Amino acid sequence: MMLQRVRAAALHTRQMSALLVVGSSPPNLKRRPSVATYSTASGRRKLPMNTGLVFVPQQQAWIVERFGKFNRTMDPGFNICIPFAERIAYVQNLKEIALDVPHQSAITLDNVTLQIDGVLYFRVTEPYKASYGIEDHEYAVTQLAQTTMRSELGEWTESLQ
């Protein structure tokens, strides 16, 4: 009985390695990112390592967790971080960010359909709330802008005089 289980486990391991060699992932396993990343305007970057002495760049705020709980926000400049006990959980960019609001159609009070789009400028002022208060603050701001534009256009009337 035990030998059958060992053979089944070995067969399962060979099948899994064959799947991984071919390049397809098995359906029941989820791939986790090997390195923690954060998003910037130019793409995704790795989170900085905690080496004890860290230099936070200008216009960034780093959120530090001690044993998995929020501890502090590191401001730009020279900072000390305890290795193994603290980790840099989030990196927030404090610069002004320009986001494109996608095209959408809106209907006015007199049933005229308009195509609208826009550009949104925003800046993170509270890094703690941007990290822990919402999953993706850029997406949330874009959705809020779209909803506000639609509701404001819904109150307009088109008059051709």
mmCIF file of C-alpha atoms in Angstrom:
data_model
loop_
_atom_site.group_PDB
_atom_site.id
_atom_site.type_symbol
_atom_site.label_atom_id
_atom_site.label_comp_id
_atom_site.label_asym_id
_atom_site.label_seq_id
_atom_site.Cartn_x
_atom_site.Cartn_y
_atom_site.Cartn_z
ATOM 1 C CA MET A 1 0.000 0.000 0.000
ATOM 2 C CA MET A 2 2.772 2.400 0.959
ATOM 3 C CA LEU A 3 4.753 1.477 -2.163
ATOM 4 C CA GLN A 4 1.737 2.339 -4.351
ATOM 5 C CA ARG A 5 1.515 5.779 -2.754
ATOM 6 C CA VAL A 6 5.219 6.391 -3.333
ATOM 7 C CA ARG A 7 4.898 5.334 -6.983
ATOM 8 C CA ALA A 8 1.841 7.555 -7.427
ATOM 9 C CA ALA A 9 3.710 10.498 -5.879
ATOM 10 C CA ALA A 10 6.725 9.867 -8.116
ATOM 11 C CA LEU A 11 4.471 9.656 -11.189
ATOM 12 C CA HIS A 12 2.709 12.866 -10.159
ATOM 13 C CA THR A 13 6.091 14.587 -9.704
ATOM 14 C CA ARG A 14 7.232 13.461 -13.174
ATOM 15 C CA GLN A 15 3.973 14.738 -14.689
ATOM 16 C CA MET A 16 4.368 18.065 -12.934
ATOM 17 C CA SER A 17 7.964 18.442 -14.101
ATOM 18 C CA ALA A 18 6.923 17.482 -17.644
ATOM 19 C CA LEU A 19 4.242 20.172 -17.540
ATOM 20 C CA LEU A 20 6.728 22.731 -16.317
ATOM 21 C CA VAL A 21 9.289 21.755 -18.965
ATOM 22 C CA VAL A 22 6.731 22.152 -21.738
ATOM 23 C CA GLY A 23 5.869 25.586 -20.420
ATOM 24 C CA SER A 24 2.259 25.208 -19.396
ATOM 25 C CA SER A 25 1.329 25.480 -15.763
ATOM 26 C CA PRO A 26 -0.878 22.913 -14.069
ATOM 27 C CA PRO A 27 -4.434 24.165 -13.568
ATOM 28 C CA ASN A 28 -4.508 23.722 -9.783
ATOM 29 C CA LEU A 29 -1.311 25.660 -8.992
ATOM 30 C CA LYS A 30 -1.245 29.442 -8.908
ATOM 31 C CA ARG A 31 1.959 31.211 -9.763
ATOM 32 C CA ARG A 32 3.098 33.663 -7.140
ATOM 33 C CA PRO A 33 5.489 36.464 -7.992
ATOM 34 C CA SER A 34 8.968 35.605 -6.787
ATOM 35 C CA VAL A 35 9.847 39.224 -6.054
ATOM 36 C CA ALA A 36 7.581 41.874 -4.556
ATOM 37 C CA THR A 37 7.013 44.766 -6.941
ATOM 38 C CA TYR A 38 5.422 48.201 -6.979
ATOM 39 C CA SER A 39 4.061 50.132 -9.922
ATOM 40 C CA THR A 40 5.332 53.446 -11.216
ATOM 41 C CA ALA A 41 4.450 55.602 -14.188
ATOM 42 C CA SER A 42 7.197 53.885 -16.198
ATOM 43 C CA GLY A 43 6.226 50.330 -15.208
ATOM 44 C CA ARG A 44 6.726 47.884 -12.362
ATOM 45 C CA ARG A 45 9.850 47.827 -10.178
ATOM 46 C CA LYS A 46 11.172 45.641 -7.380
ATOM 47 C CA LEU A 47 10.693 46.735 -3.797
ATOM 48 C CA PRO A 48 13.942 47.922 -2.208
ATOM 49 C CA MET A 49 15.780 45.525 0.092
ATOM 50 C CA ASN A 50 16.169 46.202 3.787
ATOM 51 C CA THR A 51 19.917 46.427 4.340
ATOM 52 C CA GLY A 52 19.729 48.289 7.645
ATOM 53 C CA LEU A 53 20.757 51.665 6.285
ATOM 54 C CA VAL A 54 18.521 52.881 3.474
ATOM 55 C CA PHE A 55 18.344 56.048 1.426
ATOM 56 C CA VAL A 56 14.827 57.024 0.383
ATOM 57 C CA PRO A 57 14.860 59.063 -2.854
ATOM 58 C CA GLN A 58 13.323 62.516 -3.080
ATOM 59 C CA GLN A 59 9.555 62.549 -3.827
ATOM 60 C CA GLN A 60 9.018 59.013 -2.494
ATOM 61 C CA ALA A 61 7.642 57.641 0.759
ATOM 62 C CA TRP A 62 8.386 54.101 1.883
ATOM 63 C CA ILE A 63 5.929 52.270 4.135
ATOM 64 C CA VAL A 64 7.662 50.038 6.716
ATOM 65 C CA GLU A 65 6.037 47.043 8.395
ATOM 66 C CA ARG A 66 7.449 45.463 11.544
ATOM 67 C CA PHE A 67 6.478 41.786 11.827
ATOM 68 C CA GLY A 68 3.691 42.329 9.255
ATOM 69 C CA LYS A 69 2.086 45.360 10.926
ATOM 70 C CA PHE A 70 2.399 49.004 9.873
ATOM 71 C CA ASN A 71 5.210 50.688 11.784
ATOM 72 C CA ARG A 72 6.101 53.979 10.096
ATOM 73 C CA THR A 73 6.499 55.945 6.901
ATOM 74 C CA MET A 74 10.087 56.677 5.894
ATOM 75 C CA ASP A 75 10.617 60.162 4.508
ATOM 76 C CA PRO A 76 13.243 61.052 1.867
ATOM 77 C CA GLY A 77 16.816 60.896 3.058
ATOM 78 C CA PHE A 78 18.853 58.606 5.298
ATOM 79 C CA ASN A 79 16.850 56.089 7.377
ATOM 80 C CA ILE A 80 17.613 53.109 9.591
ATOM 81 C CA CYS A 81 15.624 49.907 9.211
ATOM 82 C CA ILE A 82 16.019 46.772 11.360
ATOM 83 C CA PRO A 83 16.843 43.770 9.131
ATOM 84 C CA PHE A 84 14.630 40.647 9.463
ATOM 85 C CA ALA A 85 12.184 42.449 11.789
ATOM 86 C CA GLU A 86 11.127 45.226 9.425
ATOM 87 C CA ARG A 87 10.384 45.168 5.744
ATOM 88 C CA ILE A 88 9.595 47.811 3.154
ATOM 89 C CA ALA A 89 6.030 46.937 2.218
ATOM 90 C CA TYR A 90 5.033 49.778 -0.139
ATOM 91 C CA VAL A 91 6.729 52.510 -2.119
ATOM 92 C CA GLN A 92 4.553 55.526 -2.877
ATOM 93 C CA ASN A 93 5.484 58.113 -5.476
ATOM 94 C CA LEU A 94 4.694 61.625 -4.211
ATOM 95 C CA LYS A 95 5.044 63.309 -7.617
ATOM 96 C CA GLU A 96 2.072 64.548 -9.595
ATOM 97 C CA ILE A 97 0.790 61.820 -11.912
ATOM 98 C CA ALA A 98 -1.129 62.345 -15.168
ATOM 99 C CA LEU A 99 -3.634 59.620 -16.058
ATOM 100 C CA ASP A 100 -5.666 59.321 -19.234
ATOM 101 C CA VAL A 101 -9.400 58.893 -18.617
ATOM 102 C CA PRO A 102 -10.688 56.434 -21.271
ATOM 103 C CA HIS A 103 -13.284 57.401 -23.893
ATOM 104 C CA GLN A 104 -16.872 56.934 -22.837
ATOM 105 C CA SER A 105 -20.297 58.003 -23.978
ATOM 106 C CA ALA A 106 -22.708 60.017 -21.849
ATOM 107 C CA ILE A 107 -26.331 61.029 -22.420
ATOM 108 C CA THR A 108 -27.584 64.527 -21.604
ATOM 109 C CA LEU A 109 -31.072 65.422 -20.282
ATOM 110 C CA ASP A 110 -32.431 65.874 -23.817
ATOM 111 C CA ASN A 111 -31.106 62.446 -24.993
ATOM 112 C CA VAL A 112 -28.049 63.663 -26.886
ATOM 113 C CA THR A 113 -25.148 61.198 -26.789
ATOM 114 C CA LEU A 114 -21.708 62.719 -26.324
ATOM 115 C CA GLN A 115 -18.281 61.088 -26.488
ATOM 116 C CA ILE A 116 -16.046 62.321 -23.684
ATOM 117 C CA ASP A 117 -12.554 61.643 -22.427
ATOM 118 C CA GLY A 118 -10.147 63.462 -20.200
ATOM 119 C CA VAL A 119 -6.805 63.742 -18.477
ATOM 120 C CA LEU A 120 -6.564 63.470 -14.724
ATOM 121 C CA TYR A 121 -3.777 64.941 -12.607
ATOM 122 C CA PHE A 122 -3.379 63.763 -9.023
ATOM 123 C CA ARG A 123 -0.768 63.478 -6.302
ATOM 124 C CA VAL A 124 -0.527 61.174 -3.287
ATOM 125 C CA THR A 125 -0.529 63.279 -0.130
ATOM 126 C CA GLU A 126 -1.092 60.527 2.451
ATOM 127 C CA PRO A 127 1.048 57.449 1.639
ATOM 128 C CA TYR A 128 -0.467 55.383 4.493
ATOM 129 C CA LYS A 129 -4.017 55.728 3.128
ATOM 130 C CA ALA A 130 -2.851 55.136 -0.455
ATOM 131 C CA SER A 131 -1.195 51.877 0.680
ATOM 132 C CA TYR A 132 -3.677 50.425 3.146
ATOM 133 C CA GLY A 133 -6.932 52.252 2.387
ATOM 134 C CA ILE A 134 -7.487 50.952 -1.152
ATOM 135 C CA GLU A 135 -6.147 48.202 -3.387
ATOM 136 C CA ASP A 136 -5.319 50.329 -6.457
ATOM 137 C CA HIS A 137 -5.637 54.078 -5.936
ATOM 138 C CA GLU A 138 -4.904 54.985 -9.575
ATOM 139 C CA TYR A 139 -7.777 52.805 -10.824
ATOM 140 C CA ALA A 140 -10.109 54.196 -8.140
ATOM 141 C CA VAL A 141 -9.339 57.813 -9.078
ATOM 142 C CA THR A 142 -9.931 57.039 -12.758
ATOM 143 C CA GLN A 143 -13.294 55.375 -12.011
ATOM 144 C CA LEU A 144 -14.340 58.292 -9.804
ATOM 145 C CA ALA A 145 -13.464 60.764 -12.558
ATOM 146 C CA GLN A 146 -15.466 58.776 -15.138
ATOM 147 C CA THR A 147 -18.496 58.592 -12.861
ATOM 148 C CA THR A 148 -18.331 62.310 -12.072
ATOM 149 C CA MET A 149 -18.029 63.252 -15.758
ATOM 150 C CA ARG A 150 -21.041 61.086 -16.670
ATOM 151 C CA SER A 151 -23.186 62.480 -13.862
ATOM 152 C CA GLU A 152 -22.315 66.096 -14.711
ATOM 153 C CA LEU A 153 -23.042 65.561 -18.407
ATOM 154 C CA GLY A 154 -26.329 63.897 -17.486
ATOM 155 C CA GLU A 155 -27.510 67.215 -16.035
ATOM 156 C CA TRP A 156 -26.655 69.213 -19.162
ATOM 157 C CA THR A 157 -29.151 70.152 -21.858
ATOM 158 C CA GLU A 158 -28.075 70.656 -25.461
ATOM 159 C CA SER A 159 -29.724 73.701 -26.951
ATOM 160 C CA LEU A 160 -29.334 74.520 -30.644
ATOM 161 C CA GLN A 161 -30.213 78.202 -30.875
#
